[in-house]
Coordinates of C-alpha atoms in Angstrom, one line a residue:
Chain A
M23 CA -38.0 30.7 -5.4
L24 CA -34.7 29.6 -6.9
F25 CA -36.6 28.2 -10.3
S26 CA -38.0 31.3 -11.1
V27 CA -34.5 30.9 -13.1
P28 CA -34.9 27.9 -14.6
P29 CA -31.8 24.9 -13.5
M30 CA -30.1 25.0 -16.7
Y31 CA -28.8 28.2 -15.9
Y32 CA -27.0 27.6 -12.9
L33 CA -25.6 24.6 -14.2
I34 CA -24.0 26.9 -17.0
V35 CA -22.7 29.0 -14.3
S36 CA -21.4 26.0 -12.7
A37 CA -19.7 24.7 -16.3
L38 CA -18.5 27.7 -16.6
I39 CA -16.4 28.0 -13.0
F40 CA -15.4 24.7 -13.4
A41 CA -14.0 26.1 -17.0
I42 CA -12.3 28.6 -15.8
G43 CA -10.4 26.7 -13.0
A44 CA -9.4 24.5 -15.4
V45 CA -7.9 27.3 -17.3
G46 CA -6.4 28.4 -14.2
V47 CA -5.1 25.1 -13.4
L48 CA -3.3 24.9 -16.9
I49 CA -1.9 28.7 -17.3
R50 CA -1.3 29.7 -13.7
R51 CA 2.3 29.0 -12.1
N52 CA 1.6 29.9 -8.8
A53 CA 1.4 27.0 -6.5
I54 CA -1.3 28.0 -4.5
I55 CA -3.3 30.0 -7.4
I56 CA -3.4 26.4 -9.1
F57 CA -4.3 24.9 -5.7
M58 CA -7.5 27.5 -5.7
C59 CA -8.2 26.5 -9.0
I60 CA -9.2 23.5 -8.5
E61 CA -11.2 24.3 -5.2
M62 CA -13.0 26.3 -7.6
M63 CA -13.4 22.9 -9.8
L64 CA -14.7 21.7 -7.1
S65 CA -17.4 24.3 -5.9
A66 CA -18.5 24.4 -9.5
V67 CA -19.6 20.7 -9.0
N68 CA -21.0 21.7 -5.7
L69 CA -23.1 24.2 -7.5
S70 CA -24.5 21.9 -9.9
L71 CA -24.8 19.1 -7.4
I72 CA -27.1 22.2 -5.2
T73 CA -29.5 22.4 -8.5
A74 CA -29.9 18.5 -8.7
S75 CA -31.1 18.3 -5.1
H76 CA -33.5 21.5 -5.7
Y77 CA -34.5 20.8 -8.8
L78 CA -35.2 16.7 -7.7
N79 CA -36.8 17.8 -4.5
S80 CA -34.5 15.4 -2.6
L81 CA -31.8 16.5 0.3
D82 CA -28.8 14.0 -1.4
G83 CA -27.4 16.5 -3.3
V84 CA -27.2 19.0 -0.1
L85 CA -25.7 16.1 1.8
M86 CA -22.8 15.6 -0.9
V87 CA -22.0 19.0 -0.9
F88 CA -21.4 18.7 2.7
F89 CA -19.1 15.7 1.9
V90 CA -17.1 17.5 -0.6
M91 CA -16.7 20.4 1.8
T92 CA -15.2 18.4 3.7
V93 CA -13.1 16.8 1.3
A94 CA -11.8 19.8 0.3
A95 CA -11.0 20.9 3.7
A96 CA -8.8 17.5 4.0
E97 CA -7.2 18.1 0.4
A98 CA -7.0 21.9 1.7
A99 CA -5.0 20.8 5.2
V100 CA -2.7 18.6 2.4
G101 CA -1.8 20.7 0.2
L102 CA -0.9 23.0 2.0
A103 CA 1.2 21.1 4.2
I104 CA 3.0 20.0 1.3
F105 CA 3.7 23.2 0.3
V106 CA 5.0 24.3 3.4
L107 CA 7.4 21.4 2.1
L108 CA 7.7 22.6 -0.8
Y109 CA 8.5 26.6 0.1
R110 CA 11.4 24.9 3.0
G111 CA 12.9 22.9 0.6
R112 CA 13.4 25.4 -2.4
R113 CA 12.2 29.1 -1.4
T114 CA 10.3 29.1 -4.0
I115 CA 6.4 28.1 -4.7
K116 CA 6.3 29.1 -7.9
V117 CA 5.9 25.3 -10.1
D118 CA 8.2 26.3 -13.1
E119 CA 11.1 27.7 -11.1
I120 CA 11.2 24.6 -9.7
N121 CA 13.5 22.1 -12.0
L122 CA 11.4 19.0 -12.0
L123 CA 11.2 15.2 -14.3
K124 CA 9.0 15.5 -17.3
W125 CA 7.0 13.0 -18.7
Chain B
M10 CA -23.5 -13.4 12.9
I11 CA -19.9 -11.6 12.9
L12 CA -19.9 -12.9 9.2
E13 CA -23.1 -10.9 8.2
Q14 CA -20.7 -7.8 9.2
L15 CA -18.1 -8.4 7.2
P16 CA -17.9 -5.8 4.9
A17 CA -18.6 -3.6 7.2
L18 CA -15.9 -4.7 9.4
I19 CA -13.4 -5.2 6.8
V20 CA -13.3 -0.9 5.9
V21 CA -14.0 0.0 9.2
T22 CA -11.4 -1.9 11.2
P23 CA -8.2 0.0 9.4
L24 CA -10.0 3.3 10.0
I25 CA -10.5 2.4 13.6
L26 CA -7.1 1.5 14.0
S27 CA -5.6 3.9 12.3
L28 CA -6.4 6.6 14.1
V29 CA -5.9 4.3 17.8
V30 CA -1.8 3.9 15.9
N31 CA -1.7 7.9 15.4
V32 CA -2.5 7.7 19.7
V33 CA -0.5 5.0 20.8
G34 CA 2.8 6.3 18.9
L35 CA 2.8 8.9 21.0
W36 CA 3.1 6.8 23.6
D37 CA 5.2 4.1 22.5
K38 CA 6.4 4.0 18.9
R39 CA 7.3 0.1 19.0
L40 CA 3.7 -0.4 19.5
C41 CA 2.6 1.2 16.0
F42 CA 3.9 -1.5 14.3
P43 CA 2.5 -4.8 15.9
I44 CA -1.1 -2.9 15.6
V45 CA -0.5 -2.5 12.0
A46 CA 0.4 -6.0 11.4
V47 CA -2.6 -7.2 13.4
T48 CA -4.9 -5.2 12.1
L49 CA -4.4 -5.7 8.3
F50 CA -4.5 -9.9 9.2
A51 CA -7.1 -9.4 10.4
C52 CA -8.4 -7.5 7.2
L53 CA -6.9 -10.5 5.5
I54 CA -9.5 -13.0 7.5
W55 CA -12.2 -10.9 7.3
A56 CA -11.3 -11.0 2.9
I57 CA -11.1 -14.7 3.0
G58 CA -14.4 -15.6 5.1
I59 CA -16.0 -12.3 2.5
L60 CA -14.5 -14.8 -0.7
W61 CA -15.7 -17.7 0.4
R62 CA -19.2 -16.8 1.4
V63 CA -19.2 -14.9 -2.4
I64 CA -18.4 -18.3 -3.7
D65 CA -20.9 -20.2 -1.1
H66 CA -23.7 -17.9 -1.7
G67 CA -23.3 -15.3 -4.0
T68 CA -23.2 -11.8 -4.1
I69 CA -23.4 -9.8 -0.6
H70 CA -25.4 -7.2 0.3
Y71 CA -24.9 -5.0 3.5
C72 CA -26.7 -1.9 4.3
F73 CA -25.3 0.6 6.6
G74 CA -26.8 1.1 9.6
N75 CA -29.7 -0.7 8.5
W76 CA -31.3 2.0 6.2
Q77 CA -32.0 0.3 2.7
P78 CA -31.4 1.4 -0.3
P79 CA -31.4 3.5 -2.4
W80 CA -30.8 5.8 0.4
G81 CA -28.5 4.8 2.7
I82 CA -24.8 3.3 1.7
E83 CA -25.1 -0.6 0.3
Y84 CA -21.9 -2.8 0.1
V85 CA -22.6 -4.6 -2.7
I86 CA -19.5 -7.7 -2.6
D87 CA -20.0 -9.9 -5.8
H88 CA -17.1 -12.5 -6.8
L89 CA -15.4 -9.6 -8.6
N90 CA -14.7 -7.2 -5.9
A91 CA -13.7 -10.5 -3.5
L92 CA -11.2 -11.7 -5.6
V93 CA -9.9 -8.1 -5.6
L94 CA -10.0 -7.5 -1.3
V95 CA -8.5 -10.6 -1.2
S96 CA -5.5 -9.9 -3.1
V97 CA -5.6 -6.1 -1.6
A98 CA -5.2 -8.0 2.1
V99 CA -2.7 -10.2 0.9
V100 CA -0.5 -7.5 -0.3
S101 CA -1.2 -5.3 2.5
L102 CA -0.5 -7.2 4.5
L103 CA 3.3 -9.4 3.2
V104 CA 4.5 -5.1 2.5
A105 CA 3.5 -4.1 5.9
I106 CA 5.4 -7.1 7.2
Y107 CA 8.5 -6.4 4.6
A108 CA 7.8 -2.5 6.0
K109 CA 9.1 -2.4 9.6
R110 CA 13.0 -2.6 8.7
A111 CA 13.3 -0.4 5.5
V112 CA 10.9 1.9 7.1
D113 CA 13.3 1.9 10.5
Q114 CA 15.8 2.9 8.0
E115 CA 14.3 5.5 5.8
I116 CA 11.8 7.3 7.7
P117 CA 13.0 9.6 11.1
E118 CA 11.6 7.6 14.1
S119 CA 9.7 10.9 15.2
K120 CA 7.0 10.3 12.2
L121 CA 6.5 6.3 12.8
P122 CA 2.7 6.7 14.2
Q123 CA 2.2 9.2 11.4
F124 CA 3.7 6.9 8.9
Y125 CA 1.8 3.9 10.0
T126 CA -1.4 6.0 10.1
L127 CA -1.3 7.2 6.6
F128 CA -0.2 3.3 5.5
L129 CA -3.5 2.1 7.1
L130 CA -5.8 4.9 6.2
Q131 CA -4.1 3.3 2.8
V132 CA -5.4 0.6 2.7
T133 CA -9.1 1.7 4.4
G134 CA -9.7 3.4 1.3
L135 CA -8.7 0.3 -0.9
F136 CA -10.6 -1.7 1.0
G137 CA -13.8 0.8 0.9
I138 CA -13.4 1.9 -3.0
T139 CA -13.7 -2.0 -3.8
A140 CA -16.4 -2.8 -1.2
T141 CA -18.8 0.2 -2.1
G142 CA -22.2 -0.1 -3.7
D143 CA -22.9 3.3 -3.9
M144 CA -20.9 5.8 -6.7
F145 CA -20.6 9.0 -3.9
N146 CA -18.6 6.7 -1.7
L147 CA -16.8 5.5 -4.0
Y148 CA -15.5 9.2 -4.6
V149 CA -15.1 9.8 -0.7
L150 CA -13.3 6.8 0.0
L151 CA -11.0 7.3 -3.4
E152 CA -10.1 10.9 -2.0
I153 CA -9.7 9.0 1.6
A154 CA -7.1 6.3 -0.3
S155 CA -5.7 9.5 -2.4
F156 CA -5.0 12.3 0.3
S157 CA -2.7 9.7 2.3
A158 CA -0.5 8.8 -0.8
Y159 CA -0.2 12.4 -1.3
A160 CA 1.1 12.2 2.4
I161 CA 3.0 9.8 3.0
I162 CA 4.6 9.9 -0.6
A163 CA 5.5 13.4 0.7
M164 CA 8.2 11.7 3.2
G165 CA 9.7 10.0 0.6
E166 CA 14.0 11.5 -0.9
R167 CA 15.0 14.8 -2.7
G168 CA 12.0 16.2 -5.2
A169 CA 9.1 13.7 -3.7
D170 CA 8.0 17.3 -1.9
F171 CA 7.4 18.2 -5.5
A172 CA 5.8 15.1 -7.0
A173 CA 4.0 14.7 -3.8
F174 CA 2.4 17.9 -5.5
R175 CA 2.1 16.8 -9.1
Y176 CA 0.5 14.3 -7.6
L177 CA -2.1 16.7 -5.5
I178 CA -3.2 18.4 -8.0
F179 CA -3.6 15.4 -11.0
G180 CA -5.5 13.4 -8.5
T181 CA -7.2 16.4 -7.9
I182 CA -8.2 16.8 -10.7
G183 CA -9.1 13.5 -11.0
A184 CA -11.6 13.4 -8.2
C185 CA -13.2 16.4 -9.5
A186 CA -13.7 15.1 -12.8
Y187 CA -15.2 11.5 -10.9
L188 CA -17.1 14.1 -9.1
L189 CA -18.6 15.8 -11.9
G190 CA -19.9 12.4 -13.2
V191 CA -21.6 11.5 -10.6
G192 CA -23.6 15.1 -10.4
Y193 CA -24.1 14.2 -13.9
L194 CA -25.7 10.6 -12.9
Y195 CA -27.2 12.5 -10.1
I196 CA -29.0 15.3 -11.8
L197 CA -30.4 12.4 -14.2
T198 CA -31.8 9.7 -12.3
G199 CA -31.2 10.9 -9.2
S200 CA -30.0 7.5 -7.2
L201 CA -26.4 6.9 -6.9
N202 CA -26.9 3.2 -5.8
M203 CA -25.0 0.9 -8.3
A204 CA -27.5 -1.7 -8.7
D205 CA -30.6 1.0 -9.4
L206 CA -28.5 2.8 -11.9
T207 CA -28.5 -0.8 -13.7
Q208 CA -32.0 -0.2 -13.9
L209 CA -32.6 3.2 -14.1
L210 CA -29.8 4.5 -17.5
P211 CA -30.4 2.0 -20.4
K212 CA -33.8 4.2 -20.8
L213 CA -31.3 7.4 -20.6
F214 CA -28.6 5.8 -23.1
Y215 CA -29.1 8.0 -25.8
S216 CA -28.9 11.4 -23.8
K217 CA -26.4 13.4 -24.4
A218 CA -25.4 14.6 -21.2
L219 CA -25.1 11.0 -19.6
L220 CA -22.0 10.9 -22.2
V221 CA -20.6 13.2 -20.8
G222 CA -20.9 12.5 -17.5
F223 CA -19.6 8.8 -18.9
S224 CA -16.5 10.6 -20.5
F225 CA -15.6 12.4 -16.9
F226 CA -16.0 9.5 -15.0
L227 CA -13.4 7.7 -17.9
V228 CA -10.6 10.5 -17.2
G229 CA -11.5 11.4 -13.5
V230 CA -10.8 7.5 -12.8
G231 CA -8.0 7.3 -15.3
I232 CA -5.7 10.1 -13.9
K233 CA -6.2 8.2 -11.1
M234 CA -5.6 4.3 -12.7
G235 CA -2.5 6.4 -14.4
I236 CA -3.6 5.6 -17.7
F237 CA -1.0 6.7 -20.4
P238 CA -1.7 10.1 -21.2
L239 CA -2.9 10.9 -18.2
H240 CA 0.0 8.4 -16.3
T241 CA 2.5 12.1 -15.7
W242 CA 2.3 12.4 -12.2
L243 CA 3.5 8.3 -12.1
P244 CA 6.7 7.8 -12.7
D245 CA 8.1 10.5 -10.4
A246 CA 5.6 10.6 -7.4
Y247 CA 6.2 6.3 -7.1
T248 CA 10.2 6.7 -7.8
L249 CA 11.0 9.5 -5.2
A250 CA 8.3 7.8 -2.5
P251 CA 10.3 5.7 0.1
S252 CA 10.5 2.0 -0.9
T253 CA 7.9 0.4 1.4
V254 CA 5.3 3.0 0.2
S255 CA 5.7 2.4 -3.4
A256 CA 5.7 -1.6 -2.6
L257 CA 2.4 -0.6 -1.2
L258 CA 1.3 2.0 -3.7
A259 CA 2.1 0.7 -7.5
P260 CA 0.9 -2.5 -6.8
L261 CA -2.7 -1.9 -5.5
Y262 CA -3.5 1.5 -6.0
T263 CA -3.3 1.9 -9.9
K264 CA -5.3 -1.8 -9.7
V265 CA -8.2 -0.7 -7.6
G266 CA -8.3 1.9 -10.3
A267 CA -8.3 -0.7 -13.2
Y268 CA -11.7 -2.6 -10.7
V269 CA -13.4 0.8 -11.1
I270 CA -13.1 1.4 -14.7
I271 CA -14.2 -2.1 -14.7
R272 CA -17.6 -1.7 -13.0
I273 CA -18.1 1.6 -14.5
I274 CA -18.3 0.3 -17.6
F275 CA -19.8 -3.3 -17.3
T276 CA -21.4 -2.9 -14.5
V277 CA -23.2 1.1 -13.9
F278 CA -23.3 0.8 -17.5
D279 CA -25.0 -1.7 -19.3
P280 CA -22.3 -3.1 -21.7
S281 CA -23.9 -2.5 -24.9
F282 CA -23.7 1.4 -23.9
S283 CA -19.9 1.5 -24.5
I284 CA -19.4 -1.7 -27.1
K285 CA -23.0 -0.7 -29.2
L286 CA -23.5 2.4 -28.2
Y287 CA -20.3 4.3 -28.9
P288 CA -17.2 3.5 -30.0
V289 CA -15.6 3.6 -26.1
M290 CA -14.2 -0.3 -26.7
D291 CA -12.0 1.9 -29.9
I292 CA -10.5 4.7 -27.9
L293 CA -9.6 3.0 -24.9
G294 CA -8.3 0.1 -27.1
W295 CA -6.1 2.9 -29.3
I296 CA -5.2 4.7 -25.8
A297 CA -3.8 1.3 -24.2
A298 CA -2.3 0.3 -27.6
I299 CA -0.1 3.7 -27.7
G300 CA 0.6 4.1 -24.1
I301 CA 2.0 0.7 -23.8
M302 CA 4.4 1.0 -26.5
F303 CA 5.0 4.7 -25.0
A304 CA 5.6 3.2 -22.0
C305 CA 7.5 0.4 -23.3
I306 CA 10.0 2.6 -24.9
M307 CA 10.4 5.1 -22.0
A308 CA 11.2 2.1 -19.6
L309 CA 13.9 1.0 -21.6
A310 CA 15.5 4.5 -21.0
Q311 CA 15.6 4.4 -17.6
S312 CA 18.7 3.4 -15.4
D313 CA 16.8 4.0 -12.1
L314 CA 15.4 0.9 -11.0
K315 CA 12.5 1.9 -9.9
R316 CA 11.5 4.4 -12.3
M317 CA 11.9 1.7 -14.8
L318 CA 8.8 0.1 -13.3
C319 CA 6.5 2.9 -12.6
Y320 CA 6.9 2.6 -16.5
V321 CA 6.2 -1.3 -16.2
I322 CA 3.3 -0.2 -14.2
V323 CA 1.8 2.5 -17.0
A324 CA 2.3 -0.5 -19.6
E325 CA 0.9 -3.0 -17.9
M326 CA -2.6 -0.5 -17.3
G327 CA -2.6 -0.4 -21.1
Y328 CA -3.0 -4.2 -20.5
I329 CA -6.1 -3.9 -18.4
L330 CA -7.7 -1.7 -21.0
I331 CA -6.3 -4.5 -23.9
G332 CA -8.3 -6.4 -21.7
I333 CA -11.4 -4.3 -21.6
A334 CA -11.3 -2.8 -24.9
S335 CA -11.4 -6.6 -26.1
A336 CA -15.2 -6.6 -25.0
N337 CA -15.5 -10.2 -24.8
R338 CA -15.4 -13.5 -21.6
L339 CA -12.0 -13.8 -22.4
G340 CA -10.6 -10.8 -23.0
L341 CA -12.5 -9.6 -19.8
T342 CA -11.2 -12.9 -18.0
G343 CA -7.4 -11.3 -19.2
A344 CA -8.3 -8.6 -17.7
I345 CA -9.5 -9.1 -14.2
L346 CA -6.5 -11.8 -14.3
H347 CA -4.4 -9.4 -14.8
I348 CA -5.5 -6.6 -12.3
V349 CA -5.1 -10.0 -9.3
N350 CA -1.7 -10.8 -10.6
D351 CA -0.1 -7.7 -11.6
M352 CA -0.7 -6.8 -7.9
F353 CA 1.5 -9.5 -6.7
M354 CA 4.5 -9.1 -10.2
M355 CA 4.7 -5.1 -9.0
A356 CA 5.0 -6.1 -5.1
C357 CA 7.9 -8.8 -5.6
L358 CA 9.8 -6.4 -8.2
F359 CA 9.2 -3.3 -5.8
T360 CA 9.6 -5.0 -2.8
V361 CA 13.5 -6.2 -4.6
A362 CA 13.9 -2.5 -5.8
G363 CA 13.3 -1.6 -2.0
A364 CA 15.6 -4.5 -0.7
I365 CA 18.2 -3.6 -2.8
F366 CA 18.1 0.0 -2.0
Y367 CA 18.3 -1.2 1.8
Q368 CA 21.5 -3.3 1.4
T369 CA 23.7 -1.5 -1.3
G370 CA 22.0 2.3 -1.6
T371 CA 21.1 2.2 -4.9
R372 CA 18.6 2.0 -7.7
N373 CA 21.2 2.3 -11.1
I374 CA 21.0 -1.0 -12.5
Y375 CA 24.6 -0.4 -14.0
Q376 CA 25.3 -0.2 -10.6
F377 CA 23.7 -4.0 -9.6
R378 CA 26.8 -5.7 -10.7
Y379 CA 27.7 -9.2 -8.7
L380 CA 24.7 -8.5 -6.8
H381 CA 24.1 -12.2 -7.4
R382 CA 26.9 -12.6 -5.0
T383 CA 25.6 -10.3 -2.0
M384 CA 22.2 -10.7 -2.7
P385 CA 21.3 -14.1 -3.7
V386 CA 17.3 -14.9 -2.7
T387 CA 16.7 -11.3 -3.4
L388 CA 17.8 -11.5 -7.0
A389 CA 15.9 -14.9 -7.2
V390 CA 13.1 -13.4 -5.9
F391 CA 13.6 -10.4 -9.0
V392 CA 13.4 -13.2 -11.4
V393 CA 10.5 -14.9 -10.9
G394 CA 8.8 -11.7 -10.8
A395 CA 10.7 -10.3 -14.0
L396 CA 10.0 -13.5 -15.8
S397 CA 6.0 -13.7 -14.8
V398 CA 5.6 -9.9 -16.5
V399 CA 7.5 -11.0 -19.4
G400 CA 5.4 -13.8 -19.9
V401 CA 6.8 -17.0 -19.2
P402 CA 4.8 -20.7 -17.5
P403 CA 4.8 -21.1 -15.2
M404 CA 4.5 -17.9 -13.4
C405 CA 0.9 -16.1 -13.4
G406 CA 1.9 -13.4 -15.9
F407 CA 2.0 -16.4 -18.6
F408 CA -1.9 -17.0 -17.9
S409 CA -3.5 -13.4 -17.3
K410 CA -1.3 -12.4 -20.8
W411 CA -2.7 -16.0 -22.7
Y412 CA -6.5 -14.6 -21.4
L413 CA -5.9 -10.7 -23.4
I414 CA -3.9 -12.2 -26.8
L415 CA -7.5 -14.7 -26.8
G416 CA -9.4 -11.6 -26.4
T417 CA -8.0 -9.7 -28.7
I418 CA -7.7 -12.3 -31.6
Q419 CA -11.7 -13.5 -31.0
A420 CA -12.2 -9.1 -30.7
E421 CA -10.1 -9.4 -33.8
K422 CA -8.5 -6.5 -33.1
W423 CA -4.8 -7.3 -34.3
V424 CA -3.0 -4.7 -33.9
L425 CA -3.9 -5.2 -30.0
L426 CA -2.3 -8.5 -30.8
A427 CA 0.2 -7.4 -32.2
V428 CA 1.6 -4.3 -29.2
L429 CA 0.9 -6.8 -26.5
L430 CA 3.4 -9.4 -28.6
I431 CA 6.1 -6.4 -29.4
S432 CA 5.7 -5.4 -25.3
S433 CA 6.2 -8.8 -24.3
L434 CA 9.1 -8.4 -26.7
I435 CA 10.5 -5.1 -25.3
Y436 CA 9.7 -6.6 -21.4
A437 CA 12.5 -9.5 -22.5
I438 CA 14.8 -6.7 -23.1
L439 CA 14.3 -4.4 -20.4
F440 CA 14.6 -7.2 -17.6
F441 CA 17.1 -8.9 -19.0
R442 CA 19.5 -6.1 -19.0
V443 CA 19.0 -5.9 -15.2
I444 CA 19.1 -9.7 -14.6
E445 CA 22.2 -9.4 -17.0
N446 CA 23.8 -6.6 -15.1
A447 CA 23.0 -8.1 -11.6
Y448 CA 24.3 -12.3 -12.9
L449 CA 26.4 -11.2 -15.7
E450 CA 30.5 -10.8 -14.3
P451 CA 32.8 -8.9 -17.0
R452 CA 35.4 -11.4 -17.6
E453 CA 38.3 -9.7 -16.1
A454 CA 41.4 -9.4 -18.9
H455 CA 44.0 -10.7 -16.6
A456 CA 44.0 -14.1 -14.7
S457 CA 44.9 -12.0 -11.1
A458 CA 41.5 -10.4 -11.2
H459 CA 40.5 -13.7 -9.3
D460 CA 40.8 -12.7 -6.1
S461 CA 41.0 -8.9 -6.5
G462 CA 36.8 -7.3 -6.8
H463 CA 34.9 -10.5 -6.5
P464 CA 33.2 -10.2 -3.5
A465 CA 32.4 -13.7 -2.2
V466 CA 28.7 -15.6 -2.3
T467 CA 27.1 -15.0 0.6
L468 CA 23.1 -15.0 1.7
D469 CA 21.9 -11.4 1.4
K470 CA 22.4 -9.1 4.7
V471 CA 18.8 -7.9 4.5
P472 CA 16.7 -8.9 7.5
W473 CA 14.5 -11.8 7.2
S474 CA 11.6 -10.0 7.9
M475 CA 11.9 -8.4 4.4
L476 CA 13.8 -11.9 2.9
V477 CA 10.3 -13.7 4.2
P478 CA 7.4 -11.7 3.3
M479 CA 9.2 -11.5 -0.8
L480 CA 9.4 -14.9 -0.9
L481 CA 6.1 -15.6 -0.4
I482 CA 5.0 -13.0 -2.9
A483 CA 7.7 -14.8 -4.9
A484 CA 5.7 -17.7 -4.0
G485 CA 2.2 -16.6 -5.2
I486 CA 3.3 -15.6 -8.5
I487 CA 4.0 -18.7 -9.1
L488 CA 0.9 -20.2 -7.3
L489 CA -1.1 -18.0 -9.1
G490 CA -0.3 -18.8 -12.0
I491 CA -0.4 -23.0 -11.3
F492 CA -3.9 -22.2 -10.2
S493 CA -5.4 -19.7 -12.6
G494 CA -7.4 -22.5 -14.0
K495 CA -9.3 -22.9 -10.5
I496 CA -9.4 -19.2 -9.7
I497 CA -11.2 -19.0 -13.4
M498 CA -13.3 -21.5 -13.1
H499 CA -14.4 -20.7 -9.2
I500 CA -14.8 -17.1 -9.6
I501 CA -13.3 -15.2 -12.5
Q502 CA -16.0 -16.4 -14.3
F503 CA -18.7 -15.6 -12.1
A504 CA -17.2 -12.0 -12.3
V505 CA -18.0 -11.2 -16.0
P506 CA -21.2 -9.9 -17.3
E507 CA -23.5 -12.7 -18.8
S508 CA -24.3 -10.2 -21.7
L509 CA -21.2 -10.9 -22.9

């Protein structure tokens, strides 16, 4: 059974994955890896939703995860399209090689 | 019969038509614009119908597919979101009409169907966010609005691709934070229906997990609405986007975010959670104060009109936060009124920036010389918008600022009051700098200058399809000001929670 492991541990794993994702967004310089880190944060949220769904004995959480996955897929489509645009214009996707206006 | 379906229609109409536009566009690109205009006109009628029903009969509850809440998705429309819906509908329709010629100039013809599809999807998202009564549904619609915003911004000038990328990263992290907040609420209560949560949450107010969830909501929505430390995506994205897109996104997207934050703080969570239990209002007040001063100073440093206006938006979001942070009826009335007013003011200023760019090809404030001779109407519209932002009666900006100031006085938050007044002075400097450059002519050293360099006074060469929406928005600014008392009496006073 899933909850021979208490739900708490699933939530801790989810929080850890979320934190790893957040740190990755902040310190990595490759646009695609930044993007993958964001997807990881979304997966962490999914894990906590599934845990909640199981814990509460309701299907809502699982359904929400499906929606989140759809949203993440749409996001990947938009994001990758923007990367292609970036690469065409600048021949790089390293964010610190792209000069930008800060603030 | 149709009246009962209005809350669904206002979201479904633009959603379906956005797909139709794309398909029809493959066949004949000239048909795209009329479809968009008719769709948005229909949405305006639906929105007015909804507002009329809400004023007459009170809050509307609409269950999708007749699934009763909390199992099904419920759309709940009360006075607050009815008002926001109508404002979004009016501004998006006027901007769509304005868009026609600007888009023909800025977007390659082959991309027109995609542009209009994204335009409608954006509006769908905004209507949905405003209408929905379900926290998770709100996330999905927030993402619909955001994705179309990323893509449509990337169609802009050089550099827009990177601005869109940065917006994508920021926006997605914001959505992720919001989603995590939704997850926390779901774990704690097992429900995501806003009305249901209002009942369930007070028992859990002392739970630390709830506080964490609330913080995630604030950060997530804060990124989407561009409040101060989370605003860094905003100036680039809105400056480099095509001028129509900034005229659509800048007034609407951030303001709908402000609506969401009011909804979360005052409806989903009981106001006492953020007023008595935790010092949320104080924190928001300080963030707003620092943000307004920061944004005003940054705006002063800009020579690009659109970029200057972007910082004005960041400051305006601070204004709305000040209204929320006052945590009394007057302040919240000011904040809600300011959401509506700011939509019109920003639409006015951004359409003007677009029109000036359309005719002269520049957005640099210091190149606006003699513009009052070549674009008198556009500049008159600009002056109306500028005076309204500064807060000169009878423009609408004065009235919302008045309520915000009264709110801070009643809450005895003197720092916020000082920030409101000082920032108004800085606004005056900001906008009079533009007006000075455009209206006042340098005194020539020699009399011979009479015949050289002074273009003759002519009417604007901007097409009528752009001028008329601009004039209507400017008229809207003045009318909103004149009728602000009526709007507050019939709508906003019911939108402010009783307990305040």
